[in-house]
CSV table of C-alpha atoms in Angstrom, one decimal:
chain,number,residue,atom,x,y,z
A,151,UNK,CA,218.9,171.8,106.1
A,152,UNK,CA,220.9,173.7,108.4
A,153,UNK,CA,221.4,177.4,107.6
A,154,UNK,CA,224.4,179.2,107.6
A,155,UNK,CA,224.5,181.1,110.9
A,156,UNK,CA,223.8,177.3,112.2
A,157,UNK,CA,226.5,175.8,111.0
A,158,UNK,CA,228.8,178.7,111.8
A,159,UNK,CA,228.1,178.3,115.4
A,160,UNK,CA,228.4,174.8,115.3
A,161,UNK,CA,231.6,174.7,113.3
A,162,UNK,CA,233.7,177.7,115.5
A,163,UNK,CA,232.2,176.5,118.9
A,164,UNK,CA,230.6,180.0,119.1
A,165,UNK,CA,227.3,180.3,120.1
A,166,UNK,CA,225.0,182.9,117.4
A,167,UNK,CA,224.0,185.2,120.6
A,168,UNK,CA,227.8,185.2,121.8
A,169,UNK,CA,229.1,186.2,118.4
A,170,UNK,CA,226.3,189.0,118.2
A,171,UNK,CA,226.8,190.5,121.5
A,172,UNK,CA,229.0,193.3,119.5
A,173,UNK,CA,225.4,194.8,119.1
A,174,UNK,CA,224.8,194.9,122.7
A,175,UNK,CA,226.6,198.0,122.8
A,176,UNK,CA,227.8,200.6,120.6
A,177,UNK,CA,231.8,199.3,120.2
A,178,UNK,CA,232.8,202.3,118.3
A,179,UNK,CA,231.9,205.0,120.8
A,180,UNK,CA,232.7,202.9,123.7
A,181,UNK,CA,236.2,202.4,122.2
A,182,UNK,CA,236.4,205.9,121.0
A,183,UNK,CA,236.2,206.1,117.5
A,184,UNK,CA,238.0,205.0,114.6
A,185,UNK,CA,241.5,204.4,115.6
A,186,UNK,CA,241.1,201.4,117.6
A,187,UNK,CA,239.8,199.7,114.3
A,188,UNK,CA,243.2,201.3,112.3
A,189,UNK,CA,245.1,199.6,114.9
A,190,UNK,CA,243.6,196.4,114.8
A,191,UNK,CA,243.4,196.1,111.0
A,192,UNK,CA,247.0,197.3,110.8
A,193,UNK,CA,248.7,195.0,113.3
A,194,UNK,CA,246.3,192.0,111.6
A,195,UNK,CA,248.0,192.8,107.7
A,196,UNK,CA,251.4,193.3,109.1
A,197,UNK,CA,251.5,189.9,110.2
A,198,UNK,CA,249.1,188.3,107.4
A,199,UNK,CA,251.4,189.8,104.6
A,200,UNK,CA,254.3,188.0,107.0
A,201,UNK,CA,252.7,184.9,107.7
A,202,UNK,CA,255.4,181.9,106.8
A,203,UNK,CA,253.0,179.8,105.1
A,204,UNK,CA,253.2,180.7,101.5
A,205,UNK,CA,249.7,178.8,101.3
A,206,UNK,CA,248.0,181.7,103.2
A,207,UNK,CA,250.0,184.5,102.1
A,208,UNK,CA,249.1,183.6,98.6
A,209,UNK,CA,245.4,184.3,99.2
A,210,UNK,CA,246.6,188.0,99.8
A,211,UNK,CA,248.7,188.2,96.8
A,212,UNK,CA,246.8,190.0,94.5
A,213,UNK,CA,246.0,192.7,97.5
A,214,UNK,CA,247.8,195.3,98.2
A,215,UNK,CA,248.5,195.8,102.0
A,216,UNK,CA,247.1,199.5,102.5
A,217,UNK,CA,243.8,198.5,100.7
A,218,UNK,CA,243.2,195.7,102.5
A,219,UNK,CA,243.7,197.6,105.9
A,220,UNK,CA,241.3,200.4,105.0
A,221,UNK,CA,238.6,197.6,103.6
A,222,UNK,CA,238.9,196.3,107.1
A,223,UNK,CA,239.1,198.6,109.5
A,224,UNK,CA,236.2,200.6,107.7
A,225,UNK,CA,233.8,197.4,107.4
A,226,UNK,CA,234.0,196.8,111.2
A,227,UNK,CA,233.8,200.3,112.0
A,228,UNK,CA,230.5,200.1,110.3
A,229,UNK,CA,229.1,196.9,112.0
A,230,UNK,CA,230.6,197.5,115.1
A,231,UNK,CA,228.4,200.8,115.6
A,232,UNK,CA,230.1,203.5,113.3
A,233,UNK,CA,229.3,204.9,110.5
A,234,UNK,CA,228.4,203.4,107.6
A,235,UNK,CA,232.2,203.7,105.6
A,236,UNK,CA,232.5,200.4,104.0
A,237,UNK,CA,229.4,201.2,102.2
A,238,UNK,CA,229.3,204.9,101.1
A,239,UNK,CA,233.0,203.3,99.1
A,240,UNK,CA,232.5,199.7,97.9
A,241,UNK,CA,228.4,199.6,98.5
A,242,UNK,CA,227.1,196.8,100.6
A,243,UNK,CA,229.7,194.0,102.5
A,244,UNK,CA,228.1,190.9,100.8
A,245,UNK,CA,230.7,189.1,102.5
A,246,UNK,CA,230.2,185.9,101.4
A,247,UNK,CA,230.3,187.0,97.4
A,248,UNK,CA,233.1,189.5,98.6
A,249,UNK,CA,235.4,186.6,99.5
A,250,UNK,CA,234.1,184.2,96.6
A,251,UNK,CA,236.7,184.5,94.6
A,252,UNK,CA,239.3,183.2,97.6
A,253,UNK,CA,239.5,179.5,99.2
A,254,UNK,CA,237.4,179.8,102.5
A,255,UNK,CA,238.7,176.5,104.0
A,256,UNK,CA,238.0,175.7,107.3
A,257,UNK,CA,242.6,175.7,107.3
A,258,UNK,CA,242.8,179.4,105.9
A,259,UNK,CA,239.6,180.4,108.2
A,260,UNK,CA,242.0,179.0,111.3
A,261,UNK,CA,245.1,180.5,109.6
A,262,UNK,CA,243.1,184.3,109.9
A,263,UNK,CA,241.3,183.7,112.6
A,264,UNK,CA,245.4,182.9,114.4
A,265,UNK,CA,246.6,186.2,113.2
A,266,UNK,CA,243.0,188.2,114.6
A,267,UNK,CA,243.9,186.8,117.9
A,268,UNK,CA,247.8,187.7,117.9
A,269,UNK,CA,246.3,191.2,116.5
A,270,UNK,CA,243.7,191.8,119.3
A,271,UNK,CA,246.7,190.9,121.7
A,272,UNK,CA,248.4,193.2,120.4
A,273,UNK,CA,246.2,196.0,120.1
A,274,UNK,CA,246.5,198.2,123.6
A,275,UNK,CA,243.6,200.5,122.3
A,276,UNK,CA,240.9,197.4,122.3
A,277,UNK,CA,239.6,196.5,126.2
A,278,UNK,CA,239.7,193.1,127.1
A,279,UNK,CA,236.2,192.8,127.3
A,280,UNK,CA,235.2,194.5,123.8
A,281,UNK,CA,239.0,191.9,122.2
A,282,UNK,CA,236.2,188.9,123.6
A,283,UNK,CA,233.4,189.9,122.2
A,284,UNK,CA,235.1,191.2,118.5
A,285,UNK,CA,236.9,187.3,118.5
A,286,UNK,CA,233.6,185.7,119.5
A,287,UNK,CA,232.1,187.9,116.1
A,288,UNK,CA,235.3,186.9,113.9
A,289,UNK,CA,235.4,183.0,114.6
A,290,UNK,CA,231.6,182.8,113.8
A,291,UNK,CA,232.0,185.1,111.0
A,292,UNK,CA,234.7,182.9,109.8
A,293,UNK,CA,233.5,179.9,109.8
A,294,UNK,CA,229.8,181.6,107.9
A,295,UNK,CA,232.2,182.4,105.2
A,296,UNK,CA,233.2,178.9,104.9
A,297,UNK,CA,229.8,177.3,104.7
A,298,UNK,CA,228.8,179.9,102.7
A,299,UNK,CA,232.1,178.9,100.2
A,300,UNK,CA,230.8,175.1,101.2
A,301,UNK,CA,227.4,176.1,99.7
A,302,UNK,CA,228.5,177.8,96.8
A,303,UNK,CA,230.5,175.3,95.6
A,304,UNK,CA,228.2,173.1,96.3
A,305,UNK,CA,225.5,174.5,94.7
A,306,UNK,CA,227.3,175.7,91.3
A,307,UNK,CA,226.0,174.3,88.1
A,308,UNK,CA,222.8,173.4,89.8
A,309,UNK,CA,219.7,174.4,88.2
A,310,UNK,CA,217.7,177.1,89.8
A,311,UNK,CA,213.6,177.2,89.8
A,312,UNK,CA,213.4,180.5,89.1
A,313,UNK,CA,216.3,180.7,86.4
A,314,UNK,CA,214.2,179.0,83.6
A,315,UNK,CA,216.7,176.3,82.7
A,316,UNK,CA,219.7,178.5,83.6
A,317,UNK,CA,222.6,177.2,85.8
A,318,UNK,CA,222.8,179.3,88.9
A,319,UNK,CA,224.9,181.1,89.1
């Protein structure tokens, strides 16, 4: 059985060490600091709470726009280097029970991962070498997110070993 960081890089075309060489260097620092990630989150929500495709904008629908911005910009401050944000306010990412409750397709993970790229684009603060290496980390950590929906689903109602006769859950 394949694991999830497997299928991630065989499902966005990005190879696990190319989607991890974020930790090669300290992003953060090298970007200088928090704004950068402000920027990118903010240009990303302006145009996901614009998209055209009610479909995808309904994902969003029960978030409000400021909130999602700070959620994001302080999660990849954290793993791109800075301090730990994300965590001292809403305790460890879990991102693949974090976005549970939403439909991880493989079409919405394309959909997001459209919008990062017009966002990194957009964002002057980013280098061009740092925008490559953050979309490398999104499109794997994209398509982790939907195996790890794949799984989930997959695995609901099925009995666990360790659950004595309960359905995991």
């Amino acid at each position: 059985m394949q694991s999830l960081q497997e299928k991630a890089s065989e499902w966005s075309g990005v190879a696990t060490s190319d989607a991890f060489a974020i930790d090669e260097t300290n992003l953060f620092e090298s970007l200088g600091g928090i704004q950068p990630f402000i920027d990118l989150s903010t240009n990303f929500y302006t145009r996901v709470f614009e998209d055209e495709e009610e479909w995808f904008r309904s994902i969003f629908a029960n978030s409000k726009k400021e909130d999602a911005i700070q959620n994001q910009y302080e999660f990849f401050v954290q793993r791109m280097g800075g301090p730990p944000l994300f965590s001292q306010r809403r305790g460890h990412p879990a991102l693949i029970g974090r976005h549970k409750p939403f439909p991880v397709t493989r079409e919405a993970a394309e959909r997001w991962l459209h919008h990062m790229q017009l966002a990194l684009d957009s964002t002057s603060t980013i280098d061009p070498d740092s925008k490559l290496k953050m979309m490398n980390f999104f499109r794997h950590t994209a398509y982790f997110l939907v195996a790890g929906n794949e799984m989930t689903r997959q695995t609901q109602g099925v009995v666990c070993k360790h659950a004595a006769g309960k359905p995991a859950s």
